[in-house]
Coordinates of C-alpha atoms and ligand atoms in Angstrom, one line a residue:
X25 CA 111.0 137.9 -7.0
X26 CA 114.3 137.3 -5.2
X27 CA 117.0 139.8 -4.6
X28 CA 120.3 138.0 -3.9
X29 CA 123.5 139.3 -2.4
X30 CA 126.9 137.6 -2.5
X31 CA 130.1 139.0 -0.8
X32 CA 131.9 135.9 0.3
X33 CA 135.3 136.8 -1.2
X34 CA 136.4 139.7 -3.5
X35 CA 133.4 140.2 -5.8
X36 CA 130.5 142.4 -4.7
X37 CA 127.4 140.9 -6.3
X38 CA 123.7 141.4 -6.5
X39 CA 121.1 139.7 -8.7
X40 CA 117.3 139.7 -9.2
X41 CA 115.6 136.5 -10.2
X42 CA 111.9 136.3 -11.0
X43 CA 111.0 132.6 -11.2
X44 CA 113.2 131.3 -14.0
X45 CA 113.9 134.8 -15.4
X46 CA 117.3 136.4 -14.4
X47 CA 116.5 140.1 -14.6
X48 CA 119.9 141.4 -13.4
X49 CA 123.2 139.9 -12.4
X50 CA 125.7 142.6 -11.3
X51 CA 129.3 141.7 -10.3
X52 CA 131.8 144.4 -9.2
X53 CA 135.2 142.8 -9.1
X54 CA 137.8 144.0 -6.7
X55 CA 140.7 142.1 -8.4
X56 CA 142.7 145.2 -9.2
X57 CA 142.7 146.2 -5.5
X58 CA 144.2 142.9 -4.5
X59 CA 146.5 142.3 -7.4
X60 CA 149.4 144.3 -5.9
X61 CA 149.4 142.0 -2.9
X62 CA 149.4 138.8 -5.0
X63 CA 146.2 137.6 -3.5
X64 CA 142.9 138.6 -1.7
X65 CA 143.5 140.7 1.4
X66 CA 140.5 140.0 3.7
X67 CA 140.4 143.4 5.3
X68 CA 140.7 145.2 2.0
X69 CA 137.8 143.0 0.7
X70 CA 135.5 143.9 3.6
X71 CA 136.1 147.6 3.2
X72 CA 135.5 147.5 -0.5
X73 CA 132.3 145.5 -0.1
X74 CA 131.1 148.2 2.4
X75 CA 131.7 150.9 -0.2
X76 CA 130.2 149.0 -3.1
X77 CA 127.2 147.0 -1.8
X78 CA 124.6 149.7 -1.9
X79 CA 125.7 150.8 -5.4
X80 CA 125.6 147.2 -6.7
X81 CA 122.2 146.6 -5.3
X82 CA 120.9 149.8 -6.7
X83 CA 122.4 148.9 -10.1
X84 CA 120.7 145.5 -10.0
X85 CA 117.3 147.1 -9.3
X86 CA 117.8 149.6 -12.2
X87 CA 118.9 147.0 -14.7
X88 CA 115.9 144.8 -13.7
X89 CA 113.5 147.7 -13.8
X90 CA 112.2 146.7 -10.3
X91 CA 111.3 148.7 -7.2
X92 CA 112.6 147.6 -3.9
X93 CA 108.9 147.2 -2.8
X94 CA 108.4 144.5 -5.4
X95 CA 111.1 142.2 -3.7
X96 CA 109.4 139.5 -1.7
X97 CA 112.5 137.6 -0.7
X98 CA 116.2 138.3 0.1
X99 CA 118.8 135.7 -0.3
X100 CA 122.3 136.1 1.0
X101 CA 125.5 134.0 1.2
X102 CA 126.2 133.2 4.9
X103 CA 129.0 130.6 4.5
X104 CA 131.8 129.7 3.8
X105 CA 134.0 132.6 3.0
X106 CA 135.9 135.5 4.5
X107 CA 134.0 136.4 7.6
X108 CA 134.3 140.2 7.4
X109 CA 133.3 140.1 3.7
X110 CA 130.3 137.8 4.4
X111 CA 129.1 140.0 7.2
X112 CA 128.7 143.0 4.9
X113 CA 126.3 141.0 2.7
X114 CA 124.4 139.6 5.6
X115 CA 123.9 143.0 7.3
X116 CA 122.8 144.5 4.0
X117 CA 120.3 141.7 3.3
X118 CA 118.9 141.9 6.8
X119 CA 118.4 145.6 6.6
X120 CA 116.6 145.5 3.2
X121 CA 114.5 142.5 4.3
X122 CA 113.5 144.4 7.5
X123 CA 112.7 147.6 5.6
X124 CA 110.6 145.9 3.0
X125 CA 108.9 143.3 5.2
X126 CA 110.4 140.6 2.9
X127 CA 111.5 137.1 3.8
X128 CA 115.2 136.3 4.2
X129 CA 117.1 133.1 3.4
X130 CA 120.8 132.3 4.2
X131 CA 122.5 130.3 1.4
X132 CA 125.7 128.3 1.3
X133 CA 128.1 129.5 -1.3
X134 CA 128.8 125.9 -2.5
X135 CA 125.0 125.2 -2.9
X136 CA 125.0 128.4 -4.9
X137 CA 127.7 127.2 -7.3
X138 CA 125.8 124.0 -7.7
X139 CA 122.5 125.9 -8.3
X140 CA 124.1 127.9 -11.1
X141 CA 123.4 124.8 -13.2
X142 CA 119.6 125.3 -12.8
X143 CA 119.7 128.7 -14.5
X144 CA 119.0 129.4 -18.2
X145 CA 120.1 129.0 -20.9
X146 CA 120.5 125.2 -20.4
X147 CA 119.1 124.3 -17.0
X148 CA 120.2 120.9 -15.7
X149 CA 118.3 118.7 -13.4
X150 CA 119.6 116.2 -10.8
X151 CA 121.0 113.7 -10.5
X152 CA 124.4 114.8 -11.5
X153 CA 128.0 115.0 -10.3
X154 CA 129.2 118.6 -9.7
X155 CA 132.8 119.6 -9.7
X156 CA 133.3 123.0 -8.1
X157 CA 136.8 124.3 -8.9
X158 CA 137.6 127.9 -8.1
X159 CA 140.3 130.0 -6.4
X160 CA 138.8 129.1 -3.0
X161 CA 137.2 125.7 -3.4
X162 CA 137.7 122.4 -5.0
X163 CA 135.0 119.8 -4.2
X164 CA 133.1 117.1 -5.9
X165 CA 129.4 116.7 -4.9
X166 CA 126.9 114.2 -6.0
X167 CA 123.6 116.0 -6.3
X168 CA 120.8 113.3 -6.0
X169 CA 118.1 116.0 -5.8
X170 CA 118.0 119.7 -5.3
X171 CA 118.4 119.3 -1.5
X172 CA 120.1 116.0 -1.4
X173 CA 123.9 116.3 -1.5
X174 CA 126.7 113.8 -1.0
X175 CA 130.3 115.1 -0.7
X176 CA 132.3 112.7 -2.8
X177 CA 135.7 114.4 -2.6
X178 CA 137.5 117.7 -1.8
X179 CA 140.9 119.2 -1.7
X180 CA 143.0 118.5 1.3
X181 CA 145.0 121.6 0.9
X182 CA 145.0 124.2 -1.9
X183 CA 142.1 124.8 -4.3
X184 CA 142.8 124.0 -8.0
X185 CA 142.5 127.7 -8.9
X186 CA 144.8 128.7 -6.1
X187 CA 147.4 126.1 -7.4
X188 CA 147.1 127.6 -10.9
X189 CA 147.4 131.2 -9.6
X190 CA 150.4 130.3 -7.5
X191 CA 152.1 128.5 -10.3
X192 CA 151.4 131.5 -12.6
X193 CA 153.0 133.7 -10.0
X194 CA 156.1 131.6 -9.9
X195 CA 156.2 132.0 -13.7
X196 CA 156.0 135.8 -13.4
X197 CA 152.4 136.3 -14.3
X198 CA 150.1 138.7 -12.4
X199 CA 147.4 137.7 -9.9
X200 CA 145.1 136.0 -10.5
X201 CA 147.1 134.2 -13.1
X202 CA 144.8 131.2 -14.0
X203 CA 143.6 132.6 -17.3
X204 CA 147.1 134.0 -18.2
X205 CA 148.7 130.6 -17.5
X206 CA 146.0 129.0 -19.7
X207 CA 146.9 131.4 -22.5
X208 CA 150.7 130.9 -22.1
X209 CA 150.3 127.2 -21.9
X210 CA 148.3 127.1 -25.2
X211 CA 151.6 127.5 -27.1
X212 CA 153.6 125.1 -24.9
X213 CA 154.4 121.4 -24.9
X214 CA 152.6 119.7 -22.0
X215 CA 155.0 116.7 -22.2
X216 CA 158.1 118.9 -21.7
X217 CA 158.4 118.4 -18.0
X218 CA 156.7 116.0 -15.6
X219 CA 154.9 117.3 -12.5
X220 CA 153.2 115.1 -9.9
X221 CA 149.5 114.5 -9.9
X222 CA 148.3 114.8 -6.3
X223 CA 146.8 111.7 -4.7
X224 CA 146.9 109.9 -8.0
X225 CA 147.0 106.5 -6.5
X226 CA 145.2 107.2 -3.2
X227 CA 142.1 105.2 -4.3
X228 CA 139.7 108.1 -3.2
X229 CA 138.2 111.1 -4.9
X230 CA 140.1 113.8 -2.9
X231 CA 142.6 116.2 -4.4
X232 CA 145.9 117.7 -3.2
X233 CA 147.6 120.5 -5.1
X234 CA 150.3 121.6 -2.6
X235 CA 152.9 119.0 -3.9
X236 CA 152.7 120.1 -7.5
X237 CA 153.1 123.7 -6.5
X238 CA 156.3 122.8 -4.5
X239 CA 157.5 120.7 -7.4
X240 CA 157.3 123.7 -9.7
X241 CA 159.1 125.9 -7.2
X242 CA 162.1 123.5 -7.1
X243 CA 162.0 122.9 -10.8
X244 CA 162.3 126.6 -11.6
X245 CA 165.0 127.0 -9.0
X246 CA 167.1 124.2 -10.4
X247 CA 166.5 124.9 -14.1
X248 CA 168.1 128.3 -14.1
X249 CA 166.8 131.6 -15.3
X250 CA 167.9 131.3 -18.9
X251 CA 166.2 127.9 -19.5
X252 CA 163.0 129.0 -17.7
X253 CA 162.8 132.1 -19.8
X254 CA 163.2 130.1 -23.0
X255 CA 160.8 127.3 -22.1
X256 CA 158.2 129.3 -20.1
X257 CA 155.3 128.2 -22.3
X258 CA 156.4 124.5 -22.1
X259 CA 156.8 124.7 -18.3
X260 CA 153.4 126.4 -18.0
X261 CA 151.7 123.7 -20.2
X262 CA 153.3 120.9 -18.2
X263 CA 152.4 122.4 -14.8
X264 CA 148.8 123.1 -15.9
X265 CA 148.5 119.6 -17.3
X266 CA 149.3 118.1 -13.8
X267 CA 146.6 120.2 -12.1
X268 CA 144.0 119.6 -14.8
X269 CA 144.7 115.9 -15.0
X270 CA 144.0 115.5 -11.3
X271 CA 140.5 117.1 -11.9
X272 CA 139.7 115.1 -15.0
X273 CA 140.9 111.7 -13.7
X274 CA 139.1 112.0 -10.4
X275 CA 135.8 113.4 -11.8
X276 CA 135.6 110.6 -14.4
X277 CA 136.5 108.0 -11.9
X278 CA 133.8 109.3 -9.5
X279 CA 131.2 109.4 -12.3
X280 CA 132.0 105.8 -13.2
X281 CA 131.9 104.6 -9.6
X282 CA 128.6 106.3 -9.0
X283 CA 127.2 105.2 -12.4
X284 CA 126.4 108.8 -13.1
X285 CA 125.6 110.0 -16.6
X286 CA 125.7 113.7 -16.1
X287 CA 128.6 116.0 -14.9
X288 CA 128.1 119.7 -14.2
X289 CA 130.9 122.2 -13.6
X290 CA 131.1 125.3 -11.4
X291 CA 133.8 127.8 -10.3
X292 CA 136.2 130.0 -12.3
X293 CA 138.5 127.1 -13.3
X294 CA 135.7 125.8 -15.5
X295 CA 136.9 128.4 -18.0
X296 CA 140.1 126.5 -18.4
X297 CA 140.5 125.5 -22.1
X298 CA 142.4 122.2 -21.3
X299 CA 139.8 121.2 -18.7
X300 CA 136.9 121.8 -21.0
X301 CA 138.6 120.0 -23.9
X302 CA 139.8 117.0 -22.0
X303 CA 136.7 116.5 -19.8
X304 CA 134.6 117.0 -23.0
X305 CA 136.5 114.2 -24.8
X306 CA 136.3 111.8 -21.8
X307 CA 132.6 112.4 -21.3
X308 CA 131.8 112.0 -25.0
X309 CA 133.7 108.7 -25.2
X310 CA 131.8 107.4 -22.2
X311 CA 128.3 108.7 -23.1
X312 CA 128.3 111.1 -20.1
X313 CA 126.7 114.5 -20.7
X314 CA 128.8 117.4 -19.6
X315 CA 127.2 120.8 -18.7
X316 CA 129.2 124.0 -18.2
X317 CA 127.2 127.1 -17.3
X318 CA 128.2 130.3 -19.2
X319 CA 131.3 131.9 -17.7
X320 CA 129.5 134.7 -15.8
X321 CA 127.5 132.0 -13.9
X322 CA 130.6 129.8 -13.2
X323 CA 132.6 132.6 -11.4
X324 CA 131.2 134.1 -8.2
X325 CA 127.9 135.8 -8.7
X326 CA 124.6 136.4 -6.9
X327 CA 122.4 134.8 -9.5
X328 CA 123.5 131.4 -8.3
X329 CA 122.6 132.4 -4.7
X330 CA 119.1 133.4 -5.9
X331 CA 118.8 130.1 -7.8
X332 CA 119.7 128.1 -4.7
X333 CA 117.3 130.1 -2.6
X334 CA 114.4 128.8 -4.7
X335 CA 114.8 125.4 -3.0
X336 CA 115.1 126.7 0.6
X337 CA 112.6 127.9 3.1
X338 CA 112.7 131.5 4.5
X339 CA 114.5 131.8 7.9
X340 CA 111.9 132.3 10.6
X341 CA 111.1 135.8 11.7
X342 CA 112.2 137.5 14.0
X343 CA 114.9 134.9 14.6
X344 CA 116.7 135.9 11.4
X345 CA 117.5 139.2 13.0
X346 CA 120.4 137.4 14.7
X347 CA 121.5 135.6 11.5
X348 CA 125.3 135.5 11.3
X349 CA 128.0 134.4 8.9
X350 CA 130.5 131.5 9.1
X351 CA 133.9 131.2 7.6
X352 CA 133.5 127.4 7.3
X353 CA 130.7 125.0 6.5
X354 CA 129.2 124.3 3.2
X355 CA 126.5 122.0 2.2
X356 CA 123.2 122.0 4.1
X357 CA 124.8 123.2 7.4
Ligands
KG4_30 O1 135.0 131.2 -9.0 P1 136.0 132.3 -9.1 O2 135.7 133.5 -9.9 O3 136.3 132.8 -7.7 C1 136.6 132.1 -6.5 O4 135.6 131.7 -5.8 O5 137.8 131.8 -6.3 O6 137.3 131.6 -9.6 C2 138.5 132.3 -9.7 C3 139.6 131.3 -10.1 C4 141.0 131.9 -10.1 O7 141.9 131.0 -9.4 C5 141.4 132.0 -11.5 O8 142.7 132.0 -11.8 C6 140.7 130.8 -12.1 O9 139.4 130.8 -11.4 N1 140.5 130.9 -13.6 C7 141.1 130.1 -14.4 C8 140.8 130.5 -15.7 N2 140.0 131.6 -15.6 C9 139.9 131.9 -14.3 N3 141.9 129.0 -14.2 C10 142.3 128.3 -15.2 N4 142.1 128.6 -16.5 C11 141.3 129.7 -16.8 N5 141.1 130.0 -18.1
ZN31 ZN1 133.0 130.7 -5.4

């Protein structure tokens, strides 16, 4: 029985996993506390985590119908993320593990996103190519086995979700605007305007989204308020198309180059309707199987951290008493 804690950004999360059985998966979102600032404020996130973490852990135990004494392992996200936010989770996990005499394992947030694919209802097994696309990360990782990762590509600047959120903001939508942009774009014409696809001809599997965001900024400035208001849905659809096209093109190109017949998605952007439709079509026509975990396992959660912990050894005791957190790092390190 694993109790997992995830506090790397602005969601306070705890989950209890018993073998393959997810007994509780609690997420307390702080979005409304950050919305007025147009993005996550690290210090606000740390303070909210401090206020919420004990309540969220208690809720997970109640929902699972489990006593703290039954927990044999603690798993916690130690990297990458907002350092103050991570430290709240790490300190909590250490305290509970110490009090219960349980084992403790530090988990990479990215390995967690990948391991969401091993959970029910449709657990995947390696090898597969995993696209992690969220507000904080955009990476492509070839997973040869549960502990055998190869970084195939990553964003050189903004994450895909960040680009969608910033584009949404330029179009007057509230933070985080990814889902609202998706909804607005659904009634628009994606061929209305042309926005650049980052690193389209670079010959690698990296991404770049800062150029398309700047292109939207100048497009809106030059188009004039009246036209922008009238063609908002068309502009949203055209902008979203450029961001999603970069993801679809590079993932398919990477899968072909690796001769990989399975693609898995992770991160909040996997909820995007155009990404799901276009990647689905591309995969079907190429005989590639596409797996997308349920939305609550794609966005940040602690169930994915518990899932990843199943493939990791406990940190040695008493050395884990000095376990820290890191803002950077990712796979294996
Ligand atoms: O994984 P996640 O919950 O948190 C991070 O680690 O960032 O992902 C949140 C991101 C945000 O950028 C949000 O706008 C985006 O996922 N997102 C979407 C959609 N729903 C959420 N982006 C595009 N289309 C959506 N339908
Ligand atoms: Zn994440």
